[in-house]
JSON list of C-alpha atoms in Angstrom, two decimals:
[
{"chain": "P", "resi": 7, "resn": "MET", "atom": "CA", "xyz": [129.42, 29.10, 111.67]},
{"chain": "P", "resi": 8, "resn": "ALA", "atom": "CA", "xyz": [129.23, 32.90, 111.48]},
{"chain": "P", "resi": 9, "resn": "CYS", "atom": "CA", "xyz": [129.51, 32.70, 107.68]},
{"chain": "P", "resi": 10, "resn": "VAL", "atom": "CA", "xyz": [126.42, 30.50, 107.49]},
{"chain": "P", "resi": 11, "resn": "VAL", "atom": "CA", "xyz": [124.39, 33.03, 109.48]},
{"chain": "P", "resi": 12, "resn": "VAL", "atom": "CA", "xyz": [125.61, 35.90, 107.28]},
{"chain": "P", "resi": 13, "resn": "LEU", "atom": "CA", "xyz": [124.75, 33.98, 104.10]},
{"chain": "P", "resi": 14, "resn": "GLN", "atom": "CA", "xyz": [121.27, 33.19, 105.37]},
{"chain": "P", "resi": 15, "resn": "ALA", "atom": "CA", "xyz": [120.65, 36.82, 106.31]},
{"chain": "P", "resi": 16, "resn": "THR", "atom": "CA", "xyz": [121.83, 37.97, 102.88]},
{"chain": "P", "resi": 17, "resn": "ALA", "atom": "CA", "xyz": [119.59, 35.48, 101.08]},
{"chain": "P", "resi": 18, "resn": "GLN", "atom": "CA", "xyz": [116.55, 36.58, 103.09]},
{"chain": "P", "resi": 19, "resn": "GLN", "atom": "CA", "xyz": [117.15, 40.20, 102.12]},
{"chain": "P", "resi": 20, "resn": "ASN", "atom": "CA", "xyz": [116.29, 39.42, 98.50]},
{"chain": "P", "resi": 21, "resn": "ARG", "atom": "CA", "xyz": [112.70, 38.63, 99.45]},
{"chain": "P", "resi": 22, "resn": "GLY", "atom": "CA", "xyz": [109.68, 40.89, 99.60]},
{"chain": "P", "resi": 23, "resn": "GLU", "atom": "CA", "xyz": [106.01, 40.88, 100.46]},
{"chain": "P", "resi": 24, "resn": "LEU", "atom": "CA", "xyz": [102.84, 41.76, 98.56]},
{"chain": "P", "resi": 25, "resn": "ARG", "atom": "CA", "xyz": [99.77, 42.91, 100.48]},
{"chain": "P", "resi": 26, "resn": "LEU", "atom": "CA", "xyz": [96.56, 42.71, 98.45]},
{"chain": "P", "resi": 27, "resn": "GLU", "atom": "CA", "xyz": [93.22, 44.33, 99.17]},
{"chain": "P", "resi": 28, "resn": "VAL", "atom": "CA", "xyz": [90.26, 43.43, 96.96]},
{"chain": "P", "resi": 29, "resn": "ALA", "atom": "CA", "xyz": [86.97, 45.33, 96.98]},
{"chain": "P", "resi": 30, "resn": "ARG", "atom": "CA", "xyz": [83.75, 45.77, 95.00]},
{"chain": "P", "resi": 31, "resn": "PRO", "atom": "CA", "xyz": [82.80, 49.22, 93.61]},
{"chain": "P", "resi": 32, "resn": "ALA", "atom": "CA", "xyz": [81.15, 50.25, 96.92]},
{"chain": "P", "resi": 33, "resn": "ARG", "atom": "CA", "xyz": [84.58, 49.68, 98.53]},
{"chain": "P", "resi": 34, "resn": "ALA", "atom": "CA", "xyz": [83.26, 46.70, 100.52]},
{"chain": "P", "resi": 35, "resn": "ALA", "atom": "CA", "xyz": [85.67, 43.78, 100.87]},
{"chain": "P", "resi": 36, "resn": "LEU", "atom": "CA", "xyz": [85.33, 41.07, 98.24]},
{"chain": "P", "resi": 37, "resn": "VAL", "atom": "CA", "xyz": [86.26, 37.39, 98.39]},
{"chain": "P", "resi": 38, "resn": "ALA", "atom": "CA", "xyz": [88.21, 36.45, 95.25]},
{"chain": "P", "resi": 39, "resn": "GLN", "atom": "CA", "xyz": [90.35, 33.82, 93.61]},
{"chain": "P", "resi": 40, "resn": "GLY", "atom": "CA", "xyz": [93.84, 34.90, 92.67]},
{"chain": "P", "resi": 41, "resn": "GLU", "atom": "CA", "xyz": [96.93, 33.87, 90.82]},
{"chain": "P", "resi": 42, "resn": "LEU", "atom": "CA", "xyz": [100.43, 35.28, 91.27]},
{"chain": "P", "resi": 43, "resn": "VAL", "atom": "CA", "xyz": [102.92, 34.50, 88.49]},
{"chain": "P", "resi": 44, "resn": "SER", "atom": "CA", "xyz": [106.50, 35.51, 87.79]},
{"chain": "P", "resi": 45, "resn": "ALA", "atom": "CA", "xyz": [107.96, 34.08, 84.58]},
{"chain": "P", "resi": 46, "resn": "GLY", "atom": "CA", "xyz": [111.43, 35.37, 85.50]},
{"chain": "P", "resi": 47, "resn": "ASN", "atom": "CA", "xyz": [111.37, 33.55, 88.84]},
{"chain": "P", "resi": 48, "resn": "GLN", "atom": "CA", "xyz": [109.47, 30.52, 87.50]},
{"chain": "P", "resi": 49, "resn": "PHE", "atom": "CA", "xyz": [106.92, 31.09, 90.26]},
{"chain": "P", "resi": 50, "resn": "GLN", "atom": "CA", "xyz": [103.17, 30.43, 90.29]},
{"chain": "P", "resi": 51, "resn": "LEU", "atom": "CA", "xyz": [100.80, 30.63, 93.25]},
{"chain": "P", "resi": 52, "resn": "ASN", "atom": "CA", "xyz": [97.04, 30.17, 93.28]},
{"chain": "P", "resi": 53, "resn": "PHE", "atom": "CA", "xyz": [95.41, 31.71, 96.34]},
{"chain": "P", "resi": 54, "resn": "HIS", "atom": "CA", "xyz": [92.09, 32.66, 97.93]},
{"chain": "P", "resi": 55, "resn": "VAL", "atom": "CA", "xyz": [91.32, 36.17, 99.17]},
{"chain": "P", "resi": 56, "resn": "GLY", "atom": "CA", "xyz": [89.40, 35.88, 102.44]},
{"chain": "P", "resi": 57, "resn": "GLU", "atom": "CA", "xyz": [86.20, 37.46, 103.75]},
{"chain": "P", "resi": 58, "resn": "ASP", "atom": "CA", "xyz": [88.14, 40.57, 104.78]},
{"chain": "P", "resi": 59, "resn": "GLY", "atom": "CA", "xyz": [89.24, 41.12, 101.15]},
{"chain": "P", "resi": 60, "resn": "ARG", "atom": "CA", "xyz": [92.91, 40.73, 102.06]},
{"chain": "P", "resi": 61, "resn": "TYR", "atom": "CA", "xyz": [95.75, 38.41, 101.16]},
{"chain": "P", "resi": 62, "resn": "VAL", "atom": "CA", "xyz": [99.46, 38.61, 101.98]},
{"chain": "P", "resi": 63, "resn": "ALA", "atom": "CA", "xyz": [102.09, 36.83, 99.87]},
{"chain": "P", "resi": 64, "resn": "GLN", "atom": "CA", "xyz": [105.36, 36.63, 101.78]},
{"chain": "P", "resi": 65, "resn": "GLY", "atom": "CA", "xyz": [108.88, 35.54, 100.88]},
{"chain": "P", "resi": 66, "resn": "LEU", "atom": "CA", "xyz": [108.62, 36.61, 97.23]},
{"chain": "P", "resi": 67, "resn": "ALA", "atom": "CA", "xyz": [111.89, 36.73, 95.30]},
{"chain": "P", "resi": 68, "resn": "PHE", "atom": "CA", "xyz": [112.57, 40.14, 93.78]},
{"chain": "P", "resi": 69, "resn": "GLY", "atom": "CA", "xyz": [111.05, 40.48, 90.33]},
{"chain": "P", "resi": 70, "resn": "VAL", "atom": "CA", "xyz": [107.96, 41.33, 88.32]},
{"chain": "P", "resi": 71, "resn": "TYR", "atom": "CA", "xyz": [104.74, 39.48, 89.12]},
{"chain": "P", "resi": 72, "resn": "ARG", "atom": "CA", "xyz": [101.40, 39.28, 87.32]},
{"chain": "P", "resi": 73, "resn": "VAL", "atom": "CA", "xyz": [98.49, 39.41, 89.76]},
{"chain": "P", "resi": 74, "resn": "SER", "atom": "CA", "xyz": [95.17, 38.08, 88.43]},
{"chain": "P", "resi": 75, "resn": "LEU", "atom": "CA", "xyz": [91.96, 38.29, 90.47]},
{"chain": "P", "resi": 76, "resn": "THR", "atom": "CA", "xyz": [88.51, 36.88, 89.70]},
{"chain": "P", "resi": 77, "resn": "HIS", "atom": "CA", "xyz": [85.07, 36.67, 91.31]},
{"chain": "P", "resi": 78, "resn": "GLY", "atom": "CA", "xyz": [81.85, 35.58, 89.59]},
{"chain": "P", "resi": 79, "resn": "GLY", "atom": "CA", "xyz": [79.77, 38.53, 88.37]},
{"chain": "P", "resi": 80, "resn": "PHE", "atom": "CA", "xyz": [82.76, 40.88, 88.38]},
{"chain": "P", "resi": 81, "resn": "VAL", "atom": "CA", "xyz": [85.23, 41.89, 85.67]},
{"chain": "P", "resi": 82, "resn": "PRO", "atom": "CA", "xyz": [88.55, 40.03, 86.18]},
{"chain": "P", "resi": 83, "resn": "SER", "atom": "CA", "xyz": [91.61, 42.13, 86.94]},
{"chain": "P", "resi": 84, "resn": "THR", "atom": "CA", "xyz": [95.21, 41.54, 85.89]},
{"chain": "P", "resi": 85, "resn": "GLN", "atom": "CA", "xyz": [98.00, 43.86, 86.97]},
{"chain": "P", "resi": 86, "resn": "LEU", "atom": "CA", "xyz": [101.77, 43.83, 87.12]},
{"chain": "P", "resi": 87, "resn": "VAL", "atom": "CA", "xyz": [103.57, 44.54, 90.37]},
{"chain": "P", "resi": 88, "resn": "GLU", "atom": "CA", "xyz": [107.30, 44.79, 90.94]},
{"chain": "P", "resi": 89, "resn": "ILE", "atom": "CA", "xyz": [108.89, 43.50, 94.14]},
{"chain": "P", "resi": 90, "resn": "ARG", "atom": "CA", "xyz": [112.29, 45.17, 94.53]},
{"chain": "P", "resi": 91, "resn": "SER", "atom": "CA", "xyz": [112.79, 45.61, 98.28]},
{"chain": "P", "resi": 92, "resn": "MET", "atom": "CA", "xyz": [111.97, 44.12, 101.66]},
{"chain": "P", "resi": 93, "resn": "VAL", "atom": "CA", "xyz": [109.43, 46.93, 102.18]},
{"chain": "P", "resi": 94, "resn": "PRO", "atom": "CA", "xyz": [105.95, 45.39, 101.71]},
{"chain": "P", "resi": 95, "resn": "GLN", "atom": "CA", "xyz": [104.31, 46.35, 98.40]},
{"chain": "P", "resi": 96, "resn": "GLN", "atom": "CA", "xyz": [100.62, 47.33, 98.70]},
{"chain": "P", "resi": 97, "resn": "LEU", "atom": "CA", "xyz": [98.12, 46.65, 95.89]},
{"chain": "P", "resi": 98, "resn": "SER", "atom": "CA", "xyz": [94.46, 47.67, 96.18]},
{"chain": "P", "resi": 99, "resn": "VAL", "atom": "CA", "xyz": [92.13, 46.38, 93.47]},
{"chain": "P", "resi": 100, "resn": "THR", "atom": "CA", "xyz": [88.47, 47.21, 92.88]},
{"chain": "P", "resi": 101, "resn": "LEU", "atom": "CA", "xyz": [86.68, 44.67, 90.71]},
{"chain": "P", "resi": 102, "resn": "GLY", "atom": "CA", "xyz": [83.96, 46.26, 88.60]},
{"chain": "P", "resi": 103, "resn": "LEU", "atom": "CA", "xyz": [80.60, 44.64, 88.03]},
{"chain": "P", "resi": 104, "resn": "THR", "atom": "CA", "xyz": [80.20, 42.68, 84.81]},
{"chain": "P", "resi": 105, "resn": "PRO", "atom": "CA", "xyz": [77.92, 44.63, 82.45]},
{"chain": "P", "resi": 106, "resn": "VAL", "atom": "CA", "xyz": [74.45, 43.18, 82.04]},
{"chain": "P", "resi": 107, "resn": "GLU", "atom": "CA", "xyz": [73.81, 42.03, 78.47]},
{"chain": "P", "resi": 108, "resn": "THR", "atom": "CA", "xyz": [70.33, 42.50, 77.11]},
{"chain": "P", "resi": 109, "resn": "GLN", "atom": "CA", "xyz": [68.80, 40.95, 74.05]},
{"chain": "P", "resi": 110, "resn": "SER", "atom": "CA", "xyz": [66.39, 42.84, 71.87]},
{"chain": "P", "resi": 111, "resn": "ARG", "atom": "CA", "xyz": [63.68, 40.97, 70.01]}
]
């Protein structure tokens, strides 16, 4: 039985955490839609960033992840983040405003 406990503890050590913070240019929290993808781990997660502009993804297998964030009226953001330890990885993203297009006549 001790072997089972040791194996479980070892397996859990290969997991990490990503803490996201999303803001608008004025640094105010921003609700957003997100996607977390790792081709190497065959992992995909769609998530919602709450009113506080934060989201925590836990239990992520070690590897490289693509983090995509969107919110209407703001420029989408895509970044790569590498999870390589049990120490939580922090990612702060500021979504810029979409430029206003004008038409001249």
